[in-house]
mmCIF file of C-alpha atoms and ligand atoms in Angstrom:
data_model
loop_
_atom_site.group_PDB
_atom_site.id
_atom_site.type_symbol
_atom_site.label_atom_id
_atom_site.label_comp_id
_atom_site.label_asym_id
_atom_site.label_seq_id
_atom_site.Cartn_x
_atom_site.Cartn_y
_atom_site.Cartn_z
ATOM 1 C CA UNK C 1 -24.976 -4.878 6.620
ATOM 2 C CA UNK C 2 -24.008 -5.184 10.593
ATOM 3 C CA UNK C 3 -20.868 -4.791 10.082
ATOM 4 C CA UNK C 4 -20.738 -1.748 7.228
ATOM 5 C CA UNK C 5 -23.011 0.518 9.308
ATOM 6 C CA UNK C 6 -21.072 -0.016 12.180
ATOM 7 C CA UNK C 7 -17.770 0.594 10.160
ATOM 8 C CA UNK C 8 -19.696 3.622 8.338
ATOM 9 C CA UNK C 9 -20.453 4.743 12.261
ATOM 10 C CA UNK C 10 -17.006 4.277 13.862
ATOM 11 C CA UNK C 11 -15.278 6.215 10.517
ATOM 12 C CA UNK C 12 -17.513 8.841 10.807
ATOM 13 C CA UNK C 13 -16.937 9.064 14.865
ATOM 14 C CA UNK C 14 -12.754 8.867 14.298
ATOM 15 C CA UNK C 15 -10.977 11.277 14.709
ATOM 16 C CA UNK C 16 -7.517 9.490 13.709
ATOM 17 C CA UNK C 17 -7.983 7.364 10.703
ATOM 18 C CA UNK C 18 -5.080 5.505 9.275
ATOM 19 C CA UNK C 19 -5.430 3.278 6.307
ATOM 20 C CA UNK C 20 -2.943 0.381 5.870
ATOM 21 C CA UNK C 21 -2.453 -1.277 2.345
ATOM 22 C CA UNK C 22 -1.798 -4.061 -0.029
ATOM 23 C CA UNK C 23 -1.031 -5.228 -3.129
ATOM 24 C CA UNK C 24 -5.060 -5.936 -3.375
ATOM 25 C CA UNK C 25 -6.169 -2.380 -3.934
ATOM 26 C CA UNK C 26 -4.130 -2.221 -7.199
ATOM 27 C CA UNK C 27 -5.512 -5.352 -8.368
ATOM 28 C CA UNK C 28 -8.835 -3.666 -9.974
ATOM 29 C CA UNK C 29 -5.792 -1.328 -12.053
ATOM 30 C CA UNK C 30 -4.522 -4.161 -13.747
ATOM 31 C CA UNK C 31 -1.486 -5.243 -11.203
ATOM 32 C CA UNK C 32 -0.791 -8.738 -9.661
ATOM 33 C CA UNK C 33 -0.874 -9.514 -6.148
ATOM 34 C CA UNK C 34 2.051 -11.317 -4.505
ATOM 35 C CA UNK C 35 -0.343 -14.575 -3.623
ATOM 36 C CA UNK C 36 -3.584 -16.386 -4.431
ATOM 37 C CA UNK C 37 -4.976 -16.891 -7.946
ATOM 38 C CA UNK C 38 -2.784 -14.849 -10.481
ATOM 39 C CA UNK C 39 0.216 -13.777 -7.936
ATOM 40 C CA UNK C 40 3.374 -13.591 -8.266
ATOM 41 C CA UNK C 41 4.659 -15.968 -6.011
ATOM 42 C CA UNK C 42 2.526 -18.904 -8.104
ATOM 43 C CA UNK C 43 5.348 -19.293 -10.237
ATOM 44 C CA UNK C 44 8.008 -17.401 -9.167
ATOM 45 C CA UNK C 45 10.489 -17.982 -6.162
ATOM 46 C CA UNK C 46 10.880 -14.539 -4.083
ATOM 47 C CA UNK C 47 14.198 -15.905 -2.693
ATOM 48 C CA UNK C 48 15.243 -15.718 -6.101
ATOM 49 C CA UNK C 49 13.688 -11.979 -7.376
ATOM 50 C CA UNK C 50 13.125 -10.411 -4.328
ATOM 51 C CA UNK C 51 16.628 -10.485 -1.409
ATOM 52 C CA UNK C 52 19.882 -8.690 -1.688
ATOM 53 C CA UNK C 53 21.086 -11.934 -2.330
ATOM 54 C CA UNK C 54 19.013 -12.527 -5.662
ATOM 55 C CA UNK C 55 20.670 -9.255 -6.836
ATOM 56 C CA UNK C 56 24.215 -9.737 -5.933
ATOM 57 C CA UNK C 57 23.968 -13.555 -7.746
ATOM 58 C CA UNK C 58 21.860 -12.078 -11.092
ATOM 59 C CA UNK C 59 21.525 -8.201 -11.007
ATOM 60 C CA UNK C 60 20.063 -8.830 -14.838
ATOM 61 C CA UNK C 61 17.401 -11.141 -14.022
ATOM 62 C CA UNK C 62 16.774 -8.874 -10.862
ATOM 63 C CA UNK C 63 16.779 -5.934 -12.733
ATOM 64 C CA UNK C 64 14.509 -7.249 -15.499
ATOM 65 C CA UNK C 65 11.806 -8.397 -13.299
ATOM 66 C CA UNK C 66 11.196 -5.059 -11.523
ATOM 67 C CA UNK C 67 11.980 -2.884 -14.815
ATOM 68 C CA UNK C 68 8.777 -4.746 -16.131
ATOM 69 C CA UNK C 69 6.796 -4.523 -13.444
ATOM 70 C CA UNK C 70 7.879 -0.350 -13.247
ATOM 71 C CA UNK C 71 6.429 -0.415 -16.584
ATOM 72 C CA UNK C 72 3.332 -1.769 -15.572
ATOM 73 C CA UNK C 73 2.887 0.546 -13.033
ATOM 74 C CA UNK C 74 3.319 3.556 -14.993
ATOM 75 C CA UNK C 75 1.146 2.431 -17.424
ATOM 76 C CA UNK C 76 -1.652 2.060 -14.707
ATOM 77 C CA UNK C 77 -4.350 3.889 -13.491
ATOM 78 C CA UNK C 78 -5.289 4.611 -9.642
ATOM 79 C CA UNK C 79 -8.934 2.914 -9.659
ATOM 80 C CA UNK C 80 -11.842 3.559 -7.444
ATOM 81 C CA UNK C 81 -10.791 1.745 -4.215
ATOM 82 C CA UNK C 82 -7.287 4.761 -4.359
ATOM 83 C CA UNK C 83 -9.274 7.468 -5.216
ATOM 84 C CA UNK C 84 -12.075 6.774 -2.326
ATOM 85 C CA UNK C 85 -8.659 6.712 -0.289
ATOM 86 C CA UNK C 86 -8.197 9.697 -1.410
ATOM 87 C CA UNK C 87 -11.464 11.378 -0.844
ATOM 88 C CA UNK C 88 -11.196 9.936 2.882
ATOM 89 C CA UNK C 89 -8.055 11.562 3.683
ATOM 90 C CA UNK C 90 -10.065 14.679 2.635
ATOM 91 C CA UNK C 91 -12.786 14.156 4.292
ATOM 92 C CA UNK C 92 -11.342 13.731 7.426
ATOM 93 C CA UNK C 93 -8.607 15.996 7.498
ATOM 94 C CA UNK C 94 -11.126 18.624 6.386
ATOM 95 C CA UNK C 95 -12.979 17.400 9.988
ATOM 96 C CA UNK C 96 -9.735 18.321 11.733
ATOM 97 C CA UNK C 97 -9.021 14.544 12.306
ATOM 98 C CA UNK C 98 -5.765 13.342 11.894
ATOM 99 C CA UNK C 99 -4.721 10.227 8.511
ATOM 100 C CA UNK C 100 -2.250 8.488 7.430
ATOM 101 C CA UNK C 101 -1.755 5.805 4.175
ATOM 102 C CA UNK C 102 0.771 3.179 5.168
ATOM 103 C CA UNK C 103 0.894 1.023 1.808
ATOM 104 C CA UNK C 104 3.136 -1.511 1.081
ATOM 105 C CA UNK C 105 2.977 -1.084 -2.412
ATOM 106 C CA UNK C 106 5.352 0.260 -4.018
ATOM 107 C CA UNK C 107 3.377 1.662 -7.373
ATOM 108 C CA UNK C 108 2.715 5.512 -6.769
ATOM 109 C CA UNK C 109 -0.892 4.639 -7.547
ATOM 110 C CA UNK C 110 -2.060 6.196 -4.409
ATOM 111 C CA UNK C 111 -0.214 9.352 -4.918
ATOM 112 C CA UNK C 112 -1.149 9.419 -8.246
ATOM 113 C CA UNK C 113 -5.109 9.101 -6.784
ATOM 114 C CA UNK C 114 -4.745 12.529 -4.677
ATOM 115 C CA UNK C 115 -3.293 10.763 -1.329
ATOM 116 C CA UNK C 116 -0.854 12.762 0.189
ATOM 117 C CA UNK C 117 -0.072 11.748 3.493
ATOM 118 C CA UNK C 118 1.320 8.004 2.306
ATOM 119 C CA UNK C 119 3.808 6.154 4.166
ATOM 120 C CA UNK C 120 5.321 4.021 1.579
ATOM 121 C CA UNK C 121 6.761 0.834 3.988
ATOM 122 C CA UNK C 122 7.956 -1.386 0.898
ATOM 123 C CA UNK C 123 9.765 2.155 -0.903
ATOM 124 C CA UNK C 124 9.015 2.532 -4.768
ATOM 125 C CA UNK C 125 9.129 0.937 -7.768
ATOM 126 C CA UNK C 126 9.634 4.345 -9.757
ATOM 127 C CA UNK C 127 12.627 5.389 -8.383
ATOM 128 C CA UNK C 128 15.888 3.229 -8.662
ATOM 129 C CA UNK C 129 19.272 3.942 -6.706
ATOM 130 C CA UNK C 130 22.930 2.727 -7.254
ATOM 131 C CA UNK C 131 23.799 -0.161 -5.225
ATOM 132 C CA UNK C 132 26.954 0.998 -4.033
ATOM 133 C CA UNK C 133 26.339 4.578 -3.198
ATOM 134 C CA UNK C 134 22.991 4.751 -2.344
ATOM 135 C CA UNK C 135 22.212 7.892 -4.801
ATOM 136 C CA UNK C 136 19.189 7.749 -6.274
ATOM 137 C CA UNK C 137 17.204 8.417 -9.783
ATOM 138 C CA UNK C 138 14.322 8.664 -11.453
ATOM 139 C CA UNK C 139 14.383 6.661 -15.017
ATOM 140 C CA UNK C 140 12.088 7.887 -17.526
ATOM 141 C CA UNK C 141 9.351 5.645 -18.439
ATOM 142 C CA UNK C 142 10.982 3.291 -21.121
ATOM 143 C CA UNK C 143 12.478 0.198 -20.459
ATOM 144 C CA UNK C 144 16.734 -0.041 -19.712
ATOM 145 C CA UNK C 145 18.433 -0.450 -22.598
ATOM 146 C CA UNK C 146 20.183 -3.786 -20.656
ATOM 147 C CA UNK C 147 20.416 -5.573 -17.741
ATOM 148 C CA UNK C 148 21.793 -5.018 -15.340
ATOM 149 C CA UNK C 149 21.374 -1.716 -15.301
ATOM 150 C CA UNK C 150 24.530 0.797 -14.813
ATOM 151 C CA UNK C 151 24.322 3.359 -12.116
ATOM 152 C CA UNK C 152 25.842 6.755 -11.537
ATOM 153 C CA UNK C 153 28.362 5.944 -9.208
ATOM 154 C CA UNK C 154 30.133 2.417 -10.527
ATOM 155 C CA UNK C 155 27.633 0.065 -8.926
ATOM 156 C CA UNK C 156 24.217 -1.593 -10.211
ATOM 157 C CA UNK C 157 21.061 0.399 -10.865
ATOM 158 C CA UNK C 158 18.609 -1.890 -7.858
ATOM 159 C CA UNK C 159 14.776 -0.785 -7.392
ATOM 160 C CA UNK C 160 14.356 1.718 -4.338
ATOM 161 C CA UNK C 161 12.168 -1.499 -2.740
ATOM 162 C CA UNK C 162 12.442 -3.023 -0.017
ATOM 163 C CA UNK C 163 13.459 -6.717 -0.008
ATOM 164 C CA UNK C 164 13.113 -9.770 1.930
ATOM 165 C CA UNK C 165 15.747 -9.472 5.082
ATOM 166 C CA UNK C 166 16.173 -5.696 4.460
ATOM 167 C CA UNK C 167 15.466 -3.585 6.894
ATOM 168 C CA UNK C 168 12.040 -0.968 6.265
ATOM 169 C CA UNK C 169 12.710 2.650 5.867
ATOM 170 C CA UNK C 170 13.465 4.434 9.050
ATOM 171 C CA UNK C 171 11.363 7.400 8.314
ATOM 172 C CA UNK C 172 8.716 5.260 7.819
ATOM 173 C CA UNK C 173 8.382 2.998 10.600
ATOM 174 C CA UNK C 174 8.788 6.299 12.785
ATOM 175 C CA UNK C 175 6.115 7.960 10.831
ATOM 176 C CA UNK C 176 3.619 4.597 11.156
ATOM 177 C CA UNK C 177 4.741 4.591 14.639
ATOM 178 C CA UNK C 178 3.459 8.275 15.744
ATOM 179 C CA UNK C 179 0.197 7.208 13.258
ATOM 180 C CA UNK C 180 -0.098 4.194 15.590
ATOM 181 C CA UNK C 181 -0.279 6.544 19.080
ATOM 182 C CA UNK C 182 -3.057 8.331 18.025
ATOM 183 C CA UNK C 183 -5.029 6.102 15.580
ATOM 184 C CA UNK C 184 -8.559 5.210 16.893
ATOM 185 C CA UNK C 185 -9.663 3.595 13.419
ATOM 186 C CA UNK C 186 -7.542 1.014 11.264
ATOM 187 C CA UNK C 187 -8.666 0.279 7.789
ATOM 188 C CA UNK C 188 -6.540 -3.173 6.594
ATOM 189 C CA UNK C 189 -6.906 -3.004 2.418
ATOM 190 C CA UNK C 190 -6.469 -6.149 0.576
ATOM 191 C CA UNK C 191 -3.292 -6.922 2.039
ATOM 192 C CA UNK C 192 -3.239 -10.960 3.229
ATOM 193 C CA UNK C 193 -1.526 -9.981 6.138
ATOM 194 C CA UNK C 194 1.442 -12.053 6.344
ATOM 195 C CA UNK C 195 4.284 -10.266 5.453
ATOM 196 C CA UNK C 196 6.127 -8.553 8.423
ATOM 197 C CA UNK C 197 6.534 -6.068 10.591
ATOM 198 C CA UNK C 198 3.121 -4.406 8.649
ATOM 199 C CA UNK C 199 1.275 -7.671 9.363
ATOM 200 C CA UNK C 200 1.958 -6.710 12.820
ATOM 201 C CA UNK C 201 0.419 -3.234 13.023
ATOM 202 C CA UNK C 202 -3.102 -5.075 13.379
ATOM 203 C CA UNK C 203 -2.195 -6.262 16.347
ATOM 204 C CA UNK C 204 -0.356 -3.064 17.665
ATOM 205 C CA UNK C 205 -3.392 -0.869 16.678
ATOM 206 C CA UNK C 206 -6.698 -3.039 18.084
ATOM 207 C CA UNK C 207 -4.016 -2.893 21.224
ATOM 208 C CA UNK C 208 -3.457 0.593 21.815
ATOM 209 C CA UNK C 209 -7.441 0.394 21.232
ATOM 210 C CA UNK C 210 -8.214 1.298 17.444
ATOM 211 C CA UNK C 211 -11.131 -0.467 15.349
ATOM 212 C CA UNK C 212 -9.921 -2.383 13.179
ATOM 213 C CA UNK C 213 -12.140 -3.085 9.611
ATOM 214 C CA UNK C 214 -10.633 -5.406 7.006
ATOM 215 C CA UNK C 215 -11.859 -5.012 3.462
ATOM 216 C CA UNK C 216 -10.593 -7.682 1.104
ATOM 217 C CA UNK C 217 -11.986 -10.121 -1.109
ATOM 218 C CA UNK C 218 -11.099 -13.264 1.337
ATOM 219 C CA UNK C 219 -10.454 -13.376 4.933
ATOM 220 C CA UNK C 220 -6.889 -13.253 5.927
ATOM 221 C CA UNK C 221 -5.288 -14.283 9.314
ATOM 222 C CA UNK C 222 -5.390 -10.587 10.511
ATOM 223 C CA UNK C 223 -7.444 -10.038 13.769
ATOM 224 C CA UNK C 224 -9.784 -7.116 13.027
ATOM 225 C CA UNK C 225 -13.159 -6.386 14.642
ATOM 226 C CA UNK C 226 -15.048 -6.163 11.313
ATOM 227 C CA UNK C 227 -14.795 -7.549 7.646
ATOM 228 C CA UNK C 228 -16.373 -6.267 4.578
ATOM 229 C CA UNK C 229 -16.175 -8.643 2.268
ATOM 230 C CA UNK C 230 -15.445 -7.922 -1.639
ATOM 231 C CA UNK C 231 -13.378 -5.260 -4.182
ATOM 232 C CA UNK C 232 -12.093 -2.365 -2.571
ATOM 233 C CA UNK C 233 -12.877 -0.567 -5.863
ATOM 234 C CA UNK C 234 -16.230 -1.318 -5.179
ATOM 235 C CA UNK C 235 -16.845 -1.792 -1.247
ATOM 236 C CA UNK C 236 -14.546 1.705 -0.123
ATOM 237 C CA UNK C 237 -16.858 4.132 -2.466
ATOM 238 C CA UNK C 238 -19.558 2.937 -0.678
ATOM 239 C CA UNK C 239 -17.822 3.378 2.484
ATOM 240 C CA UNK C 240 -16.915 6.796 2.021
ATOM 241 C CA UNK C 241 -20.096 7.847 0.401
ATOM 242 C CA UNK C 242 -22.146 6.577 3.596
ATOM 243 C CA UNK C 243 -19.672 8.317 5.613
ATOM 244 C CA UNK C 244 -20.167 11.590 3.710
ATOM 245 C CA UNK C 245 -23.950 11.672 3.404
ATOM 246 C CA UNK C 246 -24.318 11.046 6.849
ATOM 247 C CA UNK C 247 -22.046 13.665 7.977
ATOM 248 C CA UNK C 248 -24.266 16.536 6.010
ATOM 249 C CA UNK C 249 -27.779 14.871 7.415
ATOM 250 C CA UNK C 250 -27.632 17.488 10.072
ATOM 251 C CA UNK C 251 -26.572 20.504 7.681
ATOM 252 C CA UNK C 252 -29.408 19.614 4.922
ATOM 253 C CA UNK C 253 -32.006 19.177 7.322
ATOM 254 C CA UNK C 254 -30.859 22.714 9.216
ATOM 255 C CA UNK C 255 -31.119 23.866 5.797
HETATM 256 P P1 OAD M 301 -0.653 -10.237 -1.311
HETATM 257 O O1 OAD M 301 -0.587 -10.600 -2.744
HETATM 258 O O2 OAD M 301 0.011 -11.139 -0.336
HETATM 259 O O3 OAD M 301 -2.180 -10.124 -0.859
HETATM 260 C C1 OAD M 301 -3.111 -9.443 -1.630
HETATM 261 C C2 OAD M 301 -4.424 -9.449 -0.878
HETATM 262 O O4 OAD M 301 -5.337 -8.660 -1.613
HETATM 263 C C3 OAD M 301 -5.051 -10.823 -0.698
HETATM 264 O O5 OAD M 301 -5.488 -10.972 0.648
HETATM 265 C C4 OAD M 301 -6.244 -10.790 -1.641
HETATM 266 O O6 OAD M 301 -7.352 -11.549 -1.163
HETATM 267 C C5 OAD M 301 -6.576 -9.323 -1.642
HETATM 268 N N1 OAD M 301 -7.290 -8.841 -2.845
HETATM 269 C C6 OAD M 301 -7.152 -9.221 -4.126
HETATM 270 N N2 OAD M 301 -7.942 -8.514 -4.929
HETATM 271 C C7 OAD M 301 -8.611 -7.633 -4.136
HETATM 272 C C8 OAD M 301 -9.564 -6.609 -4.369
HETATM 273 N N3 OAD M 301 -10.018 -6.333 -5.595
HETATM 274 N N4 OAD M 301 -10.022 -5.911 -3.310
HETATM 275 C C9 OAD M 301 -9.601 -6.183 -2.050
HETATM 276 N N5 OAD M 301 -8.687 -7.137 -1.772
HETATM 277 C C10 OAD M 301 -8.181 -7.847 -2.794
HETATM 278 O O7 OAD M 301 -0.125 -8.729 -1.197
HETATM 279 P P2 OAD M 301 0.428 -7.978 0.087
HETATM 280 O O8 OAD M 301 -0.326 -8.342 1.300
HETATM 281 O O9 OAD M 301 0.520 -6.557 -0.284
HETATM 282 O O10 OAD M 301 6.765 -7.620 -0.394
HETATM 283 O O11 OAD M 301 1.897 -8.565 0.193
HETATM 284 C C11 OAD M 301 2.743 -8.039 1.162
HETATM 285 C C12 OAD M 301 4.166 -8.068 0.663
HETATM 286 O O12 OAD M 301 4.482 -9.391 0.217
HETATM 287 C C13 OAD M 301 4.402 -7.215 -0.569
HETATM 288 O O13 OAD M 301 4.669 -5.865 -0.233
HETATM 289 C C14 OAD M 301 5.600 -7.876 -1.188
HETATM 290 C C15 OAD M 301 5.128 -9.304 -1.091
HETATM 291 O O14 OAD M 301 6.069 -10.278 -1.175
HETATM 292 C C16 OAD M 301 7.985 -7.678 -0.964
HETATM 293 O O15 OAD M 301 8.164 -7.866 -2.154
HETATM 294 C C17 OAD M 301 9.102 -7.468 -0.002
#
């Protein structure tokens, strides 16, 4: 209880909230993590789904893999832990603070929850480009006919992701770099915090003097100042609910 009033105190006090995420907060919509019980890395080998390598040696099997879990996605919804993500970014923008998502997920749930100002680091699963020219498209929501997956301009149809030993977005690391210089609070979201450079922002933030809060269901390597421990679908809307009632105390009570 320490720790969530203090959290509720410091989010309501912020005036630069940024919100990093994880494949976690799309586990209570039905998706799999990466690691731990049920991930994908249990029985599959990354090295083998998830490099430019794995797609120049089996495009098909590449191909396959993230066509099925596009499905998935699309089939999804966003759950409470995106839409109290959602509200927050509200909520404080509304405050004239300043927010920003960075997810690493690469479902659209968060967008599809109301966020707006999302940083996706890992791209998205939605959209798929050719692998020679770059250009990029948005399949409908059916599965290929075959794999691998013809694209408009000679090459491969690949996921707009990004893979193991690919470089992240430039937009978005300048984007999570500007969130960086003015964040004061840093929400971690059921991310385990071991996948680079976002693993890093942690550090980066609690040393340009943010708060850091992890909410996840275990406790994970990253550094933070507080934990609250369980579902983000169930510990956020509590969050954000303490954060609003608090804020109209004064208002009512005027009133
Ligand atoms: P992981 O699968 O590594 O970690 C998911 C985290 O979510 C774990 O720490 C879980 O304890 C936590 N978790 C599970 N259910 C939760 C819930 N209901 N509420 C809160 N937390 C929960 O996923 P990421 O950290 O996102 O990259 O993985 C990072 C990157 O590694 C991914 O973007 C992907 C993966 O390999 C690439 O594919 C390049």
């Amino acid at each position: 209880m320490v720790d969530f009033d203090e959290v509720a105190t410091a989010l309501r006090r912020a005036s630069g909230v940024v919100v990093l995420t994880g494949a976690g907060v799309s586990v209570e919509s039905g998706l799999r993590p990466f690691r731990g019980p049920g991930g994908w890395w249990k029985g599959h080998d990354p090295a083998r789904l998830a490099t430019p390598e794995a797609f120049a040696a089996d495009p098909a099997l590449v191909s396959e893999w993230y066509d099925a879990r596009r499905l998935v996605a699309l089939a999804a919804e966003p759950n409470a832990a995106h839409e109290a993500i959602a509200e927050l970014e509200r909520r404080v923008l509304h405050g004239g603070g300043r927010f920003a998502l960075l997810t690493q997920n690469v479902d659209g749930l968060h967008q599809r929850a109301g966020s707006e100002r999302v940083v996706e680091l890992h791209g998205n699963l939605t959209v798929w480009r050719d692998h020679r020219s770059g250009r990029r498209v948005t399949p409908d929501p059916t599965p290929f006919a075959a794999y691998p997956v013809p694209g408009p301009d000679g090459g491969w149809l690949r996921p707009d992701v990004v893979w193991f030993g690919e470089s992240l977005p430039r937009e978005a690391l300048a984007a999570t770099e500007a969130a960086l210089a003015w964040c004061d609070l840093l929400l971690v979201v059921g991310t385990s915090a071991v996948v680079y450079p976002a693993a890093a922002l942690v550090g980066h933030a609690a040393w340009a003097g943010a708060v850091t809060v992890e909410v996840n269901v275990e406790v994970t390597p990253a550094e933070v100042d507080h934990r609250l421990t369980g579902p983000a679908g169930v510990v956020l809307p509590r969050l954000v609910r303490a954060v609003v009632s608090r804020a109209r105390r004064p208002a009512s009570r005027r009133g």
